[in-house]
Tab-separated table of C-alpha atoms in Angstrom:
chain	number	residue	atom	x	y	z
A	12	UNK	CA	2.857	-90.830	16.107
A	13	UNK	CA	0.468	-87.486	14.710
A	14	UNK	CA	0.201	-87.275	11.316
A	15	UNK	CA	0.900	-83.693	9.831
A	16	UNK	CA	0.590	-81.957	6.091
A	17	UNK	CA	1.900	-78.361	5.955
A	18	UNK	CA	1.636	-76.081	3.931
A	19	UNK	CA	2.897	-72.522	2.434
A	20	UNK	CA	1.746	-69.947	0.382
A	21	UNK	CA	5.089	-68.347	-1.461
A	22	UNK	CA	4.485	-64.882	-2.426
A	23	UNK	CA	8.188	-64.103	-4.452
A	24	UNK	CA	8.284	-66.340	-7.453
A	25	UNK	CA	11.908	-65.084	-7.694
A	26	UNK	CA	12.561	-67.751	-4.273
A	27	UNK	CA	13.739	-70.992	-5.348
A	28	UNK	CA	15.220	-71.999	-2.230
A	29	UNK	CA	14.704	-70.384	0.757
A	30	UNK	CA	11.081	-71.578	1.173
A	31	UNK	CA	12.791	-75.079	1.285
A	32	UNK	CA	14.619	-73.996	3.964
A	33	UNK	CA	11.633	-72.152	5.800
A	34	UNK	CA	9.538	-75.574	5.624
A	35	UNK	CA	12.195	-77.940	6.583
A	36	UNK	CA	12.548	-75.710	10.124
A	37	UNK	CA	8.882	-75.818	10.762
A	38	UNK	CA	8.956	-79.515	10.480
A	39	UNK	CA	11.801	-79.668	12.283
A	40	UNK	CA	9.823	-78.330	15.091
A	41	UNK	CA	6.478	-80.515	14.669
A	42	UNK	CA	9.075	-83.225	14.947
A	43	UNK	CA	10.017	-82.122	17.858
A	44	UNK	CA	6.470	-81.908	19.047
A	45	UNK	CA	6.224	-85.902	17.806
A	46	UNK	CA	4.648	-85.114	14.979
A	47	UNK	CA	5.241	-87.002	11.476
A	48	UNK	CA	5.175	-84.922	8.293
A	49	UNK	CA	3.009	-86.413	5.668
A	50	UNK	CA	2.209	-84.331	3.223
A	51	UNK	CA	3.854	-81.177	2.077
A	52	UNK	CA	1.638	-78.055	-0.272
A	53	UNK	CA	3.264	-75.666	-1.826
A	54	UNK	CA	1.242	-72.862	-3.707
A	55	UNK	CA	3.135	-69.860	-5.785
A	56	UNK	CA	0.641	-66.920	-5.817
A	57	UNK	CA	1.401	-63.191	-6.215
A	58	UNK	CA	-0.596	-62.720	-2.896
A	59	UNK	CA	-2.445	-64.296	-0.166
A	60	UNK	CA	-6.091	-65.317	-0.369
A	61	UNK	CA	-7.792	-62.813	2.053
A	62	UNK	CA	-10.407	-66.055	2.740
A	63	UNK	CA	-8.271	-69.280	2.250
A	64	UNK	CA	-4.477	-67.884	2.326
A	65	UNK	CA	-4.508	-70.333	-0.932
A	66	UNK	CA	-6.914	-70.117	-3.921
A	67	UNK	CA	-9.775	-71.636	-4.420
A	68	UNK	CA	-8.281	-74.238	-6.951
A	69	UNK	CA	-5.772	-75.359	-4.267
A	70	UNK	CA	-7.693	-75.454	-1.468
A	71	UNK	CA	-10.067	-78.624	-3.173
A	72	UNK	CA	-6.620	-80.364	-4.002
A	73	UNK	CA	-5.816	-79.886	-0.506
A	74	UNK	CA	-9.184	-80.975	0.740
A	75	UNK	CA	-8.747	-84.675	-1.666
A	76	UNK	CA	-5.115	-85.008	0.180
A	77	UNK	CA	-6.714	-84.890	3.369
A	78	UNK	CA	-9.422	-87.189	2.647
A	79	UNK	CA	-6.839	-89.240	1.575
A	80	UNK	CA	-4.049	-89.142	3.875
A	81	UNK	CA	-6.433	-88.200	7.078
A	82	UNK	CA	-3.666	-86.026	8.788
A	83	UNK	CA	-4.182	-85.006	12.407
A	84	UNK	CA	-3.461	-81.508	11.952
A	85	UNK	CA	-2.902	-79.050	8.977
A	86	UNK	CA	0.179	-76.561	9.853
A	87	UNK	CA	0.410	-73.147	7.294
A	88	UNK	CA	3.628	-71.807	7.040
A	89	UNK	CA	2.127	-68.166	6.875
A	90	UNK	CA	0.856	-66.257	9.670
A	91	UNK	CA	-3.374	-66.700	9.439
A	92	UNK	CA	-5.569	-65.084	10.146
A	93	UNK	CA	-9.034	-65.613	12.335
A	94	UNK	CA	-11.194	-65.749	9.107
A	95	UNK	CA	-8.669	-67.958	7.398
A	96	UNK	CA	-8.085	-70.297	10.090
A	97	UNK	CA	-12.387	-70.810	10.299
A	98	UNK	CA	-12.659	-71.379	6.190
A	99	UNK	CA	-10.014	-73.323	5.946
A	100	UNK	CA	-11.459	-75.863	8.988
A	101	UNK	CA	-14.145	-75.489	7.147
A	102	UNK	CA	-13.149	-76.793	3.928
A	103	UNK	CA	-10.823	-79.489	4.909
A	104	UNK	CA	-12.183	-80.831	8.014
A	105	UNK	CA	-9.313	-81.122	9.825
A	106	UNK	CA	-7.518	-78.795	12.686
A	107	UNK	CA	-5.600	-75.808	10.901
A	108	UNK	CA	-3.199	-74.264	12.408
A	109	UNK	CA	-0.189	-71.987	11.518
A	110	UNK	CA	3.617	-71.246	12.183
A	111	UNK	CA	2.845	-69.029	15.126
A	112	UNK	CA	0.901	-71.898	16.946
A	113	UNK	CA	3.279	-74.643	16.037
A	114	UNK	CA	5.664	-71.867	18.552
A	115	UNK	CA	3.446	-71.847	20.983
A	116	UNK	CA	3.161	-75.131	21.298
A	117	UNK	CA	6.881	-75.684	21.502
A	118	UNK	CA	7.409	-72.865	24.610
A	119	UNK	CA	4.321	-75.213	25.895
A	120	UNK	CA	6.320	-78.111	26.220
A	121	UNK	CA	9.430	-76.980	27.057
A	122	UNK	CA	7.910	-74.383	30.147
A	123	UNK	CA	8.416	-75.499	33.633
A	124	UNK	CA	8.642	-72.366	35.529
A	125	UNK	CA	5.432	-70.038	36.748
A	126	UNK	CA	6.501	-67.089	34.804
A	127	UNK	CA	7.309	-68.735	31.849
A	128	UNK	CA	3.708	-70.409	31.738
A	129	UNK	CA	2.226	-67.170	32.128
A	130	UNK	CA	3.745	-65.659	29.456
A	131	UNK	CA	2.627	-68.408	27.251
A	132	UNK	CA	-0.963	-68.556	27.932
A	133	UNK	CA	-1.222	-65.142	27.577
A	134	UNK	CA	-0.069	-65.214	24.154
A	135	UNK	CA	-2.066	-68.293	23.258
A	136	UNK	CA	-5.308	-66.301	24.346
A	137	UNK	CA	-3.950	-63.298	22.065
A	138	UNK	CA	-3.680	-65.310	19.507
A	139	UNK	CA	-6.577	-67.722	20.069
A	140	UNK	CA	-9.293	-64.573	21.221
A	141	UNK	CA	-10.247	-63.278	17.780
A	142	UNK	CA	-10.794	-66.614	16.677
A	143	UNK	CA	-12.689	-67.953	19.326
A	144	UNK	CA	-14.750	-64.437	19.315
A	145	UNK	CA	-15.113	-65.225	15.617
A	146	UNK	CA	-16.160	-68.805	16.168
A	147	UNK	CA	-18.698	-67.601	18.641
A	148	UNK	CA	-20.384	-65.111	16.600
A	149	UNK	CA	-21.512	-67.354	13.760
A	150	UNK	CA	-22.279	-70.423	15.997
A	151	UNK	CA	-24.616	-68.453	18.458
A	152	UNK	CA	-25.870	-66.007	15.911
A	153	UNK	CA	-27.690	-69.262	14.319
A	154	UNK	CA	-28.536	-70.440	17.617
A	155	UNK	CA	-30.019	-67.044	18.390
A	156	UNK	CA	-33.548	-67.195	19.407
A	157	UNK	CA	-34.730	-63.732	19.677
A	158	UNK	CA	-33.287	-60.306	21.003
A	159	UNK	CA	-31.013	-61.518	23.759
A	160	UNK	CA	-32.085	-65.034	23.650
A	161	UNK	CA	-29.607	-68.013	25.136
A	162	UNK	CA	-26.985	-68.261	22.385
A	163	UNK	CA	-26.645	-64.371	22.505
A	164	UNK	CA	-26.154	-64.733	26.397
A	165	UNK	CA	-23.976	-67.676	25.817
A	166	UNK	CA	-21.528	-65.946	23.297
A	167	UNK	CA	-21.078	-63.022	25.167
A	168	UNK	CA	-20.489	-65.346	28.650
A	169	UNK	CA	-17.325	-67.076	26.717
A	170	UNK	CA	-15.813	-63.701	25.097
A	171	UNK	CA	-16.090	-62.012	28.911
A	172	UNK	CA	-14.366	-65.066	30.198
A	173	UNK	CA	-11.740	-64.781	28.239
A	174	UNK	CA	-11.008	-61.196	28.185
A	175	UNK	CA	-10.809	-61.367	31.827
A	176	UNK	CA	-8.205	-63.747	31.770
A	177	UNK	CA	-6.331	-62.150	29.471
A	178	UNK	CA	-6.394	-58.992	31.520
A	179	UNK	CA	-5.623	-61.091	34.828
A	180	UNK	CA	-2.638	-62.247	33.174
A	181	UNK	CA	-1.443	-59.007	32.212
A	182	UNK	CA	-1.501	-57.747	35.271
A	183	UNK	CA	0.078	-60.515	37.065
A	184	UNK	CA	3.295	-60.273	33.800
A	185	UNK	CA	3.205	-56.569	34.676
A	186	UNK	CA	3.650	-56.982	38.310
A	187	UNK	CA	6.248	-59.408	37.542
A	188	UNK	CA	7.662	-57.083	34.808
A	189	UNK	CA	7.773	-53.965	37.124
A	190	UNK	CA	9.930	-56.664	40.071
A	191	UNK	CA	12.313	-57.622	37.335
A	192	UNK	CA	13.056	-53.867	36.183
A	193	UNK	CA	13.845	-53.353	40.068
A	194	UNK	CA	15.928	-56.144	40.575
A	195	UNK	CA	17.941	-55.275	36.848
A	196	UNK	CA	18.755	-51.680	38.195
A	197	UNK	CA	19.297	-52.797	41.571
A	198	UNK	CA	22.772	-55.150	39.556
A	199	UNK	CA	23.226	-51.772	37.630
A	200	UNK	CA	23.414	-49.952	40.396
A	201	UNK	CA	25.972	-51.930	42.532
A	202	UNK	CA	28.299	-51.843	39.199
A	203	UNK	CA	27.824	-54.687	37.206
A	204	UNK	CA	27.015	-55.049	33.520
A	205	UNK	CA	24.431	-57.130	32.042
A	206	UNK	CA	25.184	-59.623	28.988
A	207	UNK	CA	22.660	-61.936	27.356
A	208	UNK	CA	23.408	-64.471	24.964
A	209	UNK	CA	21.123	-64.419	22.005
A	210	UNK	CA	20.719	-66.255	18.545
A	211	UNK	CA	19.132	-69.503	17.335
A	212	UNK	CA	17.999	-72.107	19.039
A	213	UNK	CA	20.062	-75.469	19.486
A	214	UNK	CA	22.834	-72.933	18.325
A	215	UNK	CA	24.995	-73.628	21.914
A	216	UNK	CA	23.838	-70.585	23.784
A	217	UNK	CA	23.163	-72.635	26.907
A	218	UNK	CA	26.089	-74.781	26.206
A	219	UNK	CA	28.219	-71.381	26.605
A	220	UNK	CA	26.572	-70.361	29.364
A	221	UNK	CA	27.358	-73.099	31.308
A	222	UNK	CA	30.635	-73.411	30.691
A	223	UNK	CA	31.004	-69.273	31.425
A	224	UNK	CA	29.514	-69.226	34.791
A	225	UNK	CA	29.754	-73.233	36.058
A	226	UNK	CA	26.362	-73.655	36.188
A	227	UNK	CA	24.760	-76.508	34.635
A	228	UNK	CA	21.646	-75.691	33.159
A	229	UNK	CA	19.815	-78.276	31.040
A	230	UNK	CA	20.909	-78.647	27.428
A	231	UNK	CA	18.753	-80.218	24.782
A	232	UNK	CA	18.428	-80.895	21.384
A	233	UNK	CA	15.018	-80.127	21.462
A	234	UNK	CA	14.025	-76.593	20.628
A	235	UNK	CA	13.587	-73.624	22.826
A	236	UNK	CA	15.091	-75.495	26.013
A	237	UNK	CA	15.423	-72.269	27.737
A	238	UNK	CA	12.150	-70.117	28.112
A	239	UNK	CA	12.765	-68.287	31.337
A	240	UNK	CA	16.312	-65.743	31.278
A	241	UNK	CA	18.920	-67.261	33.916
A	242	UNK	CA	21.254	-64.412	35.576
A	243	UNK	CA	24.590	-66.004	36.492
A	244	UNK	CA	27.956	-64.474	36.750
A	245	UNK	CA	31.112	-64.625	34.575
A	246	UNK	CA	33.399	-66.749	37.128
A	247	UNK	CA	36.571	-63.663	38.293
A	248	UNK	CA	34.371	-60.582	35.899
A	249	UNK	CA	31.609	-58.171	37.584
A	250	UNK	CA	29.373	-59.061	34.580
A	251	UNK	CA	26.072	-61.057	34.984
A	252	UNK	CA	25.380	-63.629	31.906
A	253	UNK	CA	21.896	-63.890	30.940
A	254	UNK	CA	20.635	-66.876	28.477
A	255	UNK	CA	17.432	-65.850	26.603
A	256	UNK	CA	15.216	-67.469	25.037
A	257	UNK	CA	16.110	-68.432	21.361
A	258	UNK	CA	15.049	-67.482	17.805
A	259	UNK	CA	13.331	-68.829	14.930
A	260	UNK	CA	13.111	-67.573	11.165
A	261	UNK	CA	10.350	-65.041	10.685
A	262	UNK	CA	9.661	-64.813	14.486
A	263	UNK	CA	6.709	-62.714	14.742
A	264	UNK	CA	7.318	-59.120	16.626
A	265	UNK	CA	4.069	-60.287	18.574
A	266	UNK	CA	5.392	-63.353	19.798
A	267	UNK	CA	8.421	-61.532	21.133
A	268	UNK	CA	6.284	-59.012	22.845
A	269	UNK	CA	4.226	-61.652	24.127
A	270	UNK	CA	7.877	-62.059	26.767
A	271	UNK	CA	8.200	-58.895	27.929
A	272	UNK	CA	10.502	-60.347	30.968
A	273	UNK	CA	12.975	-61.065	28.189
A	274	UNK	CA	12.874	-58.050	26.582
A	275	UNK	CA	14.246	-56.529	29.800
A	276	UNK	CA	17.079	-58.414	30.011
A	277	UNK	CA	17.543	-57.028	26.235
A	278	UNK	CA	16.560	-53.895	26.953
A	279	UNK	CA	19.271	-53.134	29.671
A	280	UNK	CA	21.950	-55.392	28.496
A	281	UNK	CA	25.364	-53.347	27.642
A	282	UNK	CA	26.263	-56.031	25.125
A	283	UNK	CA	24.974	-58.648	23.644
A	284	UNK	CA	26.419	-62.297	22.415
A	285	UNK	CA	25.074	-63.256	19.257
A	286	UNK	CA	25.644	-67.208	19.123
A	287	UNK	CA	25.826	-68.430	15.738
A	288	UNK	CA	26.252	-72.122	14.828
A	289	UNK	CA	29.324	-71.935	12.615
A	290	UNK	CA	28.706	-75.523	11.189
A	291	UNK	CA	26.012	-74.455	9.668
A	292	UNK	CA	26.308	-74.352	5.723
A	293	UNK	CA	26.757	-70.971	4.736
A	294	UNK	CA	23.813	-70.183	3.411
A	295	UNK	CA	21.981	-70.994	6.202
A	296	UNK	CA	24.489	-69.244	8.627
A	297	UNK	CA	23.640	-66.108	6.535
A	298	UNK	CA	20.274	-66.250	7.046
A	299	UNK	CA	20.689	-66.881	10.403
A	300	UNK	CA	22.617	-64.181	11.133
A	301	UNK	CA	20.048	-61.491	8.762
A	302	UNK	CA	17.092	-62.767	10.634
A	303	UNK	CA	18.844	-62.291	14.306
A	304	UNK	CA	20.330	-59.151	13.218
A	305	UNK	CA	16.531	-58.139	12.302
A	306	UNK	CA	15.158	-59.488	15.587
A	307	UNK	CA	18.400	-57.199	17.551
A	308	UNK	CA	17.472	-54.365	15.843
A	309	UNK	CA	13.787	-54.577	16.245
A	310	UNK	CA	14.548	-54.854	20.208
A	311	UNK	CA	16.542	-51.399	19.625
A	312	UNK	CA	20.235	-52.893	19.511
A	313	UNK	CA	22.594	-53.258	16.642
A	314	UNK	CA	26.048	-54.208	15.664
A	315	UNK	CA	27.439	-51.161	18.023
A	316	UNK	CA	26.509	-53.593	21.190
A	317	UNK	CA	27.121	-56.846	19.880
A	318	UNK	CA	29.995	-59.495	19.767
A	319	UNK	CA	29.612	-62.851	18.091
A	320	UNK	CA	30.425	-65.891	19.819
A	321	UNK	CA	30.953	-68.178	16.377
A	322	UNK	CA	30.144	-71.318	18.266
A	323	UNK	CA	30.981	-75.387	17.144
A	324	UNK	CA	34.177	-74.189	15.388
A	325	UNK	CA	35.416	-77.831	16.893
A	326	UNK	CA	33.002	-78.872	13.392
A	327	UNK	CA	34.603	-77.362	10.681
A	328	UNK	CA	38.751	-77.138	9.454
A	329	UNK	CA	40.967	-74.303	10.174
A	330	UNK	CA	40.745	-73.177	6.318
A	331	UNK	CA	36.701	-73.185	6.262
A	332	UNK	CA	36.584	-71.618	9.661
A	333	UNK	CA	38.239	-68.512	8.718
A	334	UNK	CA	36.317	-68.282	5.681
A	335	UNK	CA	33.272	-68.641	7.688
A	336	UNK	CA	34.271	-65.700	10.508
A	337	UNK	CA	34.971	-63.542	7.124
A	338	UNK	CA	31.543	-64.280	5.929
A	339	UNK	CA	30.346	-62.874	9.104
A	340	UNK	CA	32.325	-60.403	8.710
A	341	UNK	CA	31.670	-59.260	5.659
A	342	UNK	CA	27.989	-58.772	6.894
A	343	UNK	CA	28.510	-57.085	10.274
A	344	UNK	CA	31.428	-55.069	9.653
A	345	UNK	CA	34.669	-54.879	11.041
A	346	UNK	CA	33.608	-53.762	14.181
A	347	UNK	CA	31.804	-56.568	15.307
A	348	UNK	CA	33.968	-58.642	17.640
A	349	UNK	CA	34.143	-62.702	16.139
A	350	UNK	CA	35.798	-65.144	18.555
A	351	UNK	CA	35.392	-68.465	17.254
A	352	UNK	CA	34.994	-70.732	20.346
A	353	UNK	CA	33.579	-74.230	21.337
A	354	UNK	CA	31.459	-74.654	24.298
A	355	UNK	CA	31.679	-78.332	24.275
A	356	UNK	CA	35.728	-78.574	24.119
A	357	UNK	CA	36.180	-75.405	26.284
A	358	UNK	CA	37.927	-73.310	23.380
A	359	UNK	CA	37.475	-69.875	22.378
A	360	UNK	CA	35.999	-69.139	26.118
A	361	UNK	CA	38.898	-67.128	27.604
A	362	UNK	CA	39.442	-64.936	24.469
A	363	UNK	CA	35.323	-64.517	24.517
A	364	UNK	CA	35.403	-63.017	28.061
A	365	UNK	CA	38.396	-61.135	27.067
A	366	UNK	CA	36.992	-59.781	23.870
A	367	UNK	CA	33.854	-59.136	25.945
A	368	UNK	CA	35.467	-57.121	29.410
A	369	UNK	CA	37.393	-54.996	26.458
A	370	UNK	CA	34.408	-53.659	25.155
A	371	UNK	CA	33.084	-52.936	27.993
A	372	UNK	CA	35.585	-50.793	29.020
A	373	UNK	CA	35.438	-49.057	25.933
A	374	UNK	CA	31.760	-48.288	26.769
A	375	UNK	CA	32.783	-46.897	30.507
């Protein structure tokens, strides 16, 4: 099994436990991706290093860990940047990487349609171009050996290669992009409604889906199962179901933009189900909920189109569950629709479509 350390740089002293919670998800998901957490750094600083992301004094106790432990890979909880990723190689001699990668490598894994592959190497180049151009720059620049010599020649060879395959695959999304938006209007036209089911992954949204339409997509307990949206529809409704792809915490805006196929399920969806694992403890629930609340809203929908489908109430008593839909309650409003159901024991489903073909008629 890979060895990992990670890493985080936490910038509000006044957080005593949500970083906890932040780090145990990421290495959640490099378990996922077989890896075996080591090693764990945790730095309190009132800001980022612009060079290192950590300070100077942190980065050599990191660098004796390494030499110690010899990890595979180092994994930073913040987002880093090109400059940060090279000093930090740099320094520790060892593969850095961050939260956004550890993503990618995830959707990776889990692809195994066209589209969805696409979309993913696309946003690996994104995200790997200004390094690589970076990279480049101060390799060849050594190697230079006069105005336009063969490093020169060499550098700009690699950064051309890549920019054109970056800009192949953004036509190919956009072609694809531009045949989805037809065949979305062309369902809106002959008078159905669209419905996705959105929220965390592993939180039951494919589980629901499933057991809405009678299809019997794959269900895992491995993260980000589904990658590619699945139109199905609502057995006896004129509504198709869509399953999305699923959330993380602090999912970068980039990262969503990077699948702009799912966005257009979002984007012409009447309602949308917000899954939520009702299990969870409550704390984690809430920030569950705030982060795919922020994610909604950032896709330009709110609690005026959602309902919540408070899923694996099967898990918890009668007592804590109502305490639990209150909670949610208390945070989305009254408004918000809450049917507690169960995907795996079939409960909850009937008053969910119910719920659902109600406020739909309200929007008519």
């Amino acid at each position: 099994m890979l060895r990992v350390m990670t890493g985080m740089v936490k910038t509000d002293v006044h957080d005593h436990h949500l970083f906890k919670i932040r780090m145990r998800e990421l290495e959640s998901l490099l378990n996922a991706l077989g890896y075996r957490v080591i090693e764990r750094v945790v730095q309190v600083r009132e800001k980022e290093s612009v060079d290192f992301v950590f300070g100077k004094g942190k980065v050599d106790e990191i660098r004796e860990k390494v030499k110690k432990l010899n990890p595979d890979l180092f994994v930073i909880y913040n987002n880093i940047t090109s400059k940060q990723k090279w000093n930090l190689e740099r320094a520790l001699g060892v593969e850095v990487a961050d939260r956004y990668d550890v993503t990618l490598m995830i959707f990776r894994e889990a692809a195994s349609d066209i589209l969805s592959k696409l979309q993913i190497e696309l946003a690996s180049l994104e995200k790997l171009f200004p390094y690589v151009k970076l990279s480049a720059s101060i390799k060849y620049k050594k190697m230079r050996a006069g105005f336009r010599g063969g490093g020169e020649y060499a550098y700009h060879k690699q950064i051309r290669a890549l920019q054109k395959r970056i800009k192949i695959l953004r036509d190919k999304i956009e072609r694809l992009s531009q045949q989805r938006e037809l065949e979305i209007l062309k369902r809106l036209g002959d008078g159905a409604s669209i419905v996705v089911l959105t929220g965390y992954y592993n939180a039951g949204k494919t589980s629901i889906f499933n057991a809405l339409t009678g299809l019997e997509k794959p269900v895992s307990d491995r993260p980000f199962t589904t990658l590619s949206s699945k139109y199905a529809g609502i057995r006896g409704e004129n509504i198709y179901l869509v399953d999305t792809i699923g959330f993380v915490m602090d999912l970068d805006p980039k990262l969503i933009a990077s699948f702009k196929l799912n966005l257009l399920d979002i984007k012409y969806s009447s309602k949308q189900i917000l899954v939520l694992d009702v299990s969870d403890r409550e704390e984690l629930l809430k920030i569950k909920l705030i982060e795919s609340m922020r994610i909604l809203r950032d896709l330009g929908k709110g609690e005026d189109s959602i309902l919540v489908a408070a899923n694996k109430a099967d898990l918890v008593d009668e007592p804590d569950l109502r305490r639990r839909v209150d909670f949610i309650r208390d945070i989305l409003g009254d408004s918000v629709p809450i049917i507690p159901v169960s995907a795996m024991k079939g409960t909850g489903l009937r008053e969910l479509v119910d719920a659902l073909v109600r406020e739909l008629e309200i929007m008519r």
